[in-house]
PDB file of C-alpha atoms in Angstrom:
ATOM      1  CA  UNK A 447      14.001 -12.671   6.695  1.00 87.00           C
ATOM      2  CA  UNK A 448      12.235  -9.188   7.093  1.00 96.00           C
ATOM      3  CA  UNK A 449       9.657  -7.940   4.576  1.00 98.00           C
ATOM      4  CA  UNK A 450       7.247  -5.061   4.115  1.00 98.00           C
ATOM      5  CA  UNK A 451       3.733  -5.271   3.337  1.00 98.00           C
ATOM      6  CA  UNK A 452       2.708  -1.982   1.379  1.00 98.00           C
ATOM      7  CA  UNK A 453      -0.462  -0.133   0.696  1.00 98.00           C
ATOM      8  CA  UNK A 454      -1.097   3.188  -0.306  1.00 98.00           C
ATOM      9  CA  UNK A 455      -4.413   5.472  -0.745  1.00 98.00           C
ATOM     10  CA  UNK A 456      -4.367   8.287  -3.445  1.00 98.00           C
ATOM     11  CA  UNK A 457      -6.274  11.596  -4.716  1.00 98.00           C
ATOM     12  CA  UNK A 458      -7.131   9.302  -7.680  1.00 97.00           C
ATOM     13  CA  UNK A 459      -6.012   6.873 -10.226  1.00 96.00           C
ATOM     14  CA  UNK A 460      -3.517   8.050 -12.867  1.00 96.00           C
ATOM     15  CA  UNK A 461       0.026   9.666 -11.525  1.00 97.00           C
ATOM     16  CA  UNK A 462      -0.174  11.208 -15.028  1.00 97.00           C
ATOM     17  CA  UNK A 463      -3.512  13.615 -13.986  1.00 97.00           C
ATOM     18  CA  UNK A 464      -1.278  14.310 -10.848  1.00 97.00           C
ATOM     19  CA  UNK A 465      -2.914  12.196  -8.555  1.00 98.00           C
ATOM     20  CA  UNK A 466      -0.853  11.968  -5.332  1.00 98.00           C
ATOM     21  CA  UNK A 467      -0.670   9.739  -2.134  1.00 98.00           C
ATOM     22  CA  UNK A 468      -2.920  10.313   1.118  1.00 98.00           C
ATOM     23  CA  UNK A 469      -2.243   7.410   3.171  1.00 98.00           C
ATOM     24  CA  UNK A 470       0.808   5.053   2.787  1.00 98.00           C
ATOM     25  CA  UNK A 471       0.926   2.031   5.449  1.00 98.00           C
ATOM     26  CA  UNK A 472       3.723  -0.726   6.007  1.00 98.00           C
ATOM     27  CA  UNK A 473       3.607  -3.438   8.290  1.00 98.00           C
ATOM     28  CA  UNK A 474       6.910  -5.095   9.262  1.00 98.00           C
ATOM     29  CA  UNK A 475       6.910  -9.596   8.776  1.00 98.00           C
ATOM     30  CA  UNK A 476       9.447 -11.284  10.082  1.00 97.00           C
ATOM     31  CA  UNK A 477       9.365 -15.083   8.742  1.00 95.00           C
ATOM     32  CA  UNK A 478       5.669 -14.260   7.465  1.00 95.00           C
ATOM     33  CA  UNK A 479       4.652 -13.080  11.217  1.00 95.00           C
ATOM     34  CA  UNK A 480       3.727  -9.285  11.661  1.00 96.00           C
ATOM     35  CA  UNK A 481       5.788  -7.651  13.727  1.00 96.00           C
ATOM     36  CA  UNK A 482       4.874  -4.408  15.936  1.00 95.00           C
ATOM     37  CA  UNK A 483       7.017  -2.485  13.394  1.00 97.00           C
ATOM     38  CA  UNK A 484       4.698  -0.204  11.265  1.00 98.00           C
ATOM     39  CA  UNK A 485       5.132   2.801   9.170  1.00 98.00           C
ATOM     40  CA  UNK A 486       1.624   4.790   8.558  1.00 98.00           C
ATOM     41  CA  UNK A 487       1.033   8.332   7.901  1.00 98.00           C
ATOM     42  CA  UNK A 488      -1.854  10.386   6.126  1.00 98.00           C
ATOM     43  CA  UNK A 489      -0.415  12.794   4.018  1.00 98.00           C
ATOM     44  CA  UNK A 490      -1.053  16.109   2.516  1.00 98.00           C
ATOM     45  CA  UNK A 491      -1.240  15.439  -1.111  1.00 98.00           C
ATOM     46  CA  UNK A 492      -1.434  19.286  -2.056  1.00 97.00           C
ATOM     47  CA  UNK A 493      -4.384  18.918  -4.152  1.00 98.00           C
ATOM     48  CA  UNK A 494      -7.761  17.921  -4.219  1.00 98.00           C
ATOM     49  CA  UNK A 495      -9.202  14.166  -3.399  1.00 98.00           C
ATOM     50  CA  UNK A 496     -11.284  13.320  -6.530  1.00 97.00           C
ATOM     51  CA  UNK A 497     -14.834  12.111  -5.557  1.00 97.00           C
ATOM     52  CA  UNK A 498     -13.989   8.902  -6.924  1.00 96.00           C
ATOM     53  CA  UNK A 499     -11.071   8.422  -4.321  1.00 97.00           C
ATOM     54  CA  UNK A 500     -12.997   9.720  -1.698  1.00 97.00           C
ATOM     55  CA  UNK A 501     -15.857   6.879  -2.407  1.00 96.00           C
ATOM     56  CA  UNK A 502     -12.924   3.852  -2.120  1.00 95.00           C
ATOM     57  CA  UNK A 503     -11.581   5.402   0.955  1.00 97.00           C
ATOM     58  CA  UNK A 504     -13.232   8.280   2.688  1.00 97.00           C
ATOM     59  CA  UNK A 505     -10.341  11.030   3.730  1.00 98.00           C
ATOM     60  CA  UNK A 506     -11.586  14.582   2.887  1.00 98.00           C
ATOM     61  CA  UNK A 507      -9.663  17.442   1.884  1.00 98.00           C
ATOM     62  CA  UNK A 508     -10.229  19.200   5.190  1.00 98.00           C
ATOM     63  CA  UNK A 509      -9.052  16.180   7.051  1.00 98.00           C
ATOM     64  CA  UNK A 510      -6.165  15.749   5.064  1.00 98.00           C
ATOM     65  CA  UNK A 511      -5.173  19.420   4.961  1.00 98.00           C
ATOM     66  CA  UNK A 512      -3.084  19.666   8.154  1.00 98.00           C
ATOM     67  CA  UNK A 513      -1.153  16.447   7.947  1.00 98.00           C
ATOM     68  CA  UNK A 514       2.402  16.333   6.289  1.00 98.00           C
ATOM     69  CA  UNK A 515       3.614  16.264   2.808  1.00 98.00           C
ATOM     70  CA  UNK A 516       5.142  13.172   1.693  1.00 98.00           C
ATOM     71  CA  UNK A 517       8.361  14.617   1.128  1.00 98.00           C
ATOM     72  CA  UNK A 518       8.511  15.276   5.102  1.00 98.00           C
ATOM     73  CA  UNK A 519       8.626  11.741   5.525  1.00 98.00           C
ATOM     74  CA  UNK A 520      10.342  10.555   2.482  1.00 98.00           C
ATOM     75  CA  UNK A 521      13.901   9.999   4.383  1.00 98.00           C
ATOM     76  CA  UNK A 522      11.833   7.778   7.179  1.00 98.00           C
ATOM     77  CA  UNK A 523      10.015   5.703   4.282  1.00 98.00           C
ATOM     78  CA  UNK A 524      13.055   4.982   2.753  1.00 98.00           C
ATOM     79  CA  UNK A 525      14.772   3.948   5.912  1.00 98.00           C
ATOM     80  CA  UNK A 526      11.866   1.772   6.846  1.00 98.00           C
ATOM     81  CA  UNK A 527      11.943  -0.239   3.633  1.00 98.00           C
ATOM     82  CA  UNK A 528      15.682  -0.313   3.501  1.00 97.00           C
ATOM     83  CA  UNK A 529      16.920  -3.576   2.168  1.00 95.00           C
ATOM     84  CA  UNK A 530      13.583  -5.517   2.389  1.00 97.00           C
ATOM     85  CA  UNK A 531      11.517  -7.293   0.128  1.00 97.00           C
ATOM     86  CA  UNK A 532       8.053  -5.142  -0.588  1.00 98.00           C
ATOM     87  CA  UNK A 533       4.461  -7.117  -0.837  1.00 98.00           C
ATOM     88  CA  UNK A 534       2.147  -4.960  -2.566  1.00 98.00           C
ATOM     89  CA  UNK A 535      -1.374  -6.009  -4.133  1.00 98.00           C
ATOM     90  CA  UNK A 536      -0.875  -4.551  -7.594  1.00 97.00           C
ATOM     91  CA  UNK A 537       2.397  -3.470  -7.423  1.00 98.00           C
ATOM     92  CA  UNK A 538       2.178  -1.363 -10.418  1.00 97.00           C
ATOM     93  CA  UNK A 539      -0.213   0.994  -9.418  1.00 98.00           C
ATOM     94  CA  UNK A 540       1.381   1.847  -5.895  1.00 98.00           C
ATOM     95  CA  UNK A 541       5.064   1.739  -6.878  1.00 98.00           C
ATOM     96  CA  UNK A 542       3.821   4.653  -9.869  1.00 98.00           C
ATOM     97  CA  UNK A 543       2.587   6.772  -7.080  1.00 98.00           C
ATOM     98  CA  UNK A 544       5.858   6.220  -4.761  1.00 98.00           C
ATOM     99  CA  UNK A 545       8.193   6.951  -7.007  1.00 98.00           C
ATOM    100  CA  UNK A 546       6.241   9.802  -8.190  1.00 98.00           C
ATOM    101  CA  UNK A 547       6.389  11.052  -4.740  1.00 98.00           C
ATOM    102  CA  UNK A 548       9.829  10.248  -4.024  1.00 98.00           C
ATOM    103  CA  UNK A 549      10.673  11.608  -7.287  1.00 98.00           C
ATOM    104  CA  UNK A 550       9.112  15.032  -6.202  1.00 98.00           C
ATOM    105  CA  UNK A 551      10.975  14.926  -3.043  1.00 98.00           C
ATOM    106  CA  UNK A 552      14.361  15.243  -4.802  1.00 98.00           C
ATOM    107  CA  UNK A 553      14.824  11.352  -3.998  1.00 98.00           C
ATOM    108  CA  UNK A 554      15.829   7.883  -6.131  1.00 96.00           C
ATOM    109  CA  UNK A 555      12.828   5.931  -7.367  1.00 96.00           C
ATOM    110  CA  UNK A 556      12.438   2.261  -5.770  1.00 96.00           C
ATOM    111  CA  UNK A 557      13.437  -0.611  -8.502  1.00 94.00           C
ATOM    112  CA  UNK A 558      11.222  -3.362  -8.805  1.00 94.00           C
ATOM    113  CA  UNK A 559      13.877  -6.188  -8.062  1.00 95.00           C
ATOM    114  CA  UNK A 560      12.758  -6.065  -4.227  1.00 95.00           C
ATOM    115  CA  UNK A 561       9.176  -5.898  -4.893  1.00 98.00           C
ATOM    116  CA  UNK A 562       6.772  -9.275  -4.767  1.00 98.00           C
ATOM    117  CA  UNK A 563       3.340  -8.589  -6.272  1.00 98.00           C
ATOM    118  CA  UNK A 564       0.667 -10.677  -4.845  1.00 98.00           C
ATOM    119  CA  UNK A 565      -1.642  -9.585  -7.523  1.00 98.00           C
ATOM    120  CA  UNK A 566       1.038 -11.863 -10.071  1.00 97.00           C
ATOM    121  CA  UNK A 567       1.177 -14.491  -7.738  1.00 98.00           C
ATOM    122  CA  UNK A 568      -2.777 -14.615  -7.029  1.00 98.00           C
ATOM    123  CA  UNK A 569      -2.966 -14.333 -11.179  1.00 97.00           C
ATOM    124  CA  UNK A 570      -0.650 -17.339 -11.567  1.00 96.00           C
ATOM    125  CA  UNK A 571      -2.320 -19.437  -8.924  1.00 96.00           C
ATOM    126  CA  UNK A 572      -6.064 -18.808 -10.187  1.00 97.00           C
ATOM    127  CA  UNK A 573      -5.919 -18.457 -13.632  1.00 97.00           C
ATOM    128  CA  UNK A 574      -9.315 -16.534 -14.567  1.00 96.00           C
ATOM    129  CA  UNK A 575     -10.572 -16.168 -10.839  1.00 96.00           C
ATOM    130  CA  UNK A 576     -11.244 -12.771  -9.407  1.00 97.00           C
ATOM    131  CA  UNK A 577      -8.263 -11.667  -7.518  1.00 97.00           C
ATOM    132  CA  UNK A 578      -8.774  -8.474  -5.728  1.00 97.00           C
ATOM    133  CA  UNK A 579      -8.262  -8.474  -2.011  1.00 97.00           C
ATOM    134  CA  UNK A 580     -11.516  -8.849  -1.034  1.00 96.00           C
ATOM    135  CA  UNK A 581     -11.832 -11.963  -3.399  1.00 97.00           C
ATOM    136  CA  UNK A 582      -8.358 -13.446  -2.082  1.00 98.00           C
ATOM    137  CA  UNK A 583      -9.705 -13.412   1.570  1.00 98.00           C
ATOM    138  CA  UNK A 584     -13.031 -15.177   0.696  1.00 97.00           C
ATOM    139  CA  UNK A 585     -11.268 -17.597  -1.124  1.00 97.00           C
ATOM    140  CA  UNK A 586      -8.702 -18.104   2.020  1.00 97.00           C
ATOM    141  CA  UNK A 587     -11.376 -17.339   4.848  1.00 98.00           C
ATOM    142  CA  UNK A 588     -10.046 -14.026   6.243  1.00 98.00           C
ATOM    143  CA  UNK A 589     -12.555 -12.114   7.751  1.00 97.00           C
ATOM    144  CA  UNK A 590     -12.167  -8.607   6.039  1.00 95.00           C
ATOM    145  CA  UNK A 591     -15.330  -7.438   8.003  1.00 93.00           C
ATOM    146  CA  UNK A 592     -13.761  -4.255   9.422  1.00 89.00           C
ATOM    147  CA  UNK A 593     -12.715  -3.090   5.983  1.00 90.00           C
ATOM    148  CA  UNK A 594     -15.813  -0.805   5.368  1.00 88.00           C
ATOM    149  CA  UNK A 595     -13.411   1.297   3.239  1.00 89.00           C
ATOM    150  CA  UNK A 596      -9.923   1.022   1.869  1.00 91.00           C
ATOM    151  CA  UNK A 597      -7.337   2.072   4.125  1.00 95.00           C
ATOM    152  CA  UNK A 598      -3.902   1.519   3.854  1.00 97.00           C
ATOM    153  CA  UNK A 599      -3.177  -0.107   7.265  1.00 96.00           C
ATOM    154  CA  UNK A 600      -6.448  -2.407   7.146  1.00 96.00           C
ATOM    155  CA  UNK A 601      -5.325  -3.279   3.762  1.00 97.00           C
ATOM    156  CA  UNK A 602      -2.131  -4.207   4.943  1.00 98.00           C
ATOM    157  CA  UNK A 603      -2.989  -6.610   7.341  1.00 97.00           C
ATOM    158  CA  UNK A 604      -5.345  -8.332   5.322  1.00 98.00           C
ATOM    159  CA  UNK A 605      -2.623  -8.464   2.635  1.00 98.00           C
ATOM    160  CA  UNK A 606      -0.299 -10.174   5.249  1.00 97.00           C
ATOM    161  CA  UNK A 607      -2.727 -12.816   5.879  1.00 97.00           C
ATOM    162  CA  UNK A 608      -3.197 -13.423   1.956  1.00 98.00           C
ATOM    163  CA  UNK A 609       0.493 -13.444   1.469  1.00 98.00           C
ATOM    164  CA  UNK A 610       0.772 -16.455   3.760  1.00 96.00           C
ATOM    165  CA  UNK A 611      -2.105 -18.268   2.367  1.00 97.00           C
ATOM    166  CA  UNK A 612      -0.759 -17.574  -1.367  1.00 97.00           C
ATOM    167  CA  UNK A 613       2.647 -19.031  -0.586  1.00 95.00           C
ATOM    168  CA  UNK A 614       1.327 -22.165   1.420  1.00 85.00           C
ATOM    169  CA  UNK A 615      -0.783 -23.251  -1.685  1.00 56.00           C
TER     170      UNK A 615
END
């Protein structure tokens, strides 16, 4: 069974405040093994990156200014994830941003039925424990040293390893 591990980086926390996606990364898993099939884009959000978000991911307005808009990659994104389960850590956040972008691009929203939220799995397995991606990497002995800033692809790589460990526990 093929699945997609997905992560986004954004201009800020809330879609309600007009925040947009600046990076989207997806790694395909086949029977829990990462394939060479990835989907990755830096995106021009059409608005300024908040200072808080810049501290998290380090993508400047200047860096993003010449990148494609989400609407230009939306169709390819939908083809990439079609008929696959999508694994996300804190799915509510990423799905709100993705569905906002899809809506703005004139596409249909993604339903939650194919989404697996590793935050929910971790919350159920380790009640009361820290369940951030970094905390789960530490718990499972996953090396996250190259994660200096949040980046979609590195976070997807880490999450794919965390996901396998969550299923094994």
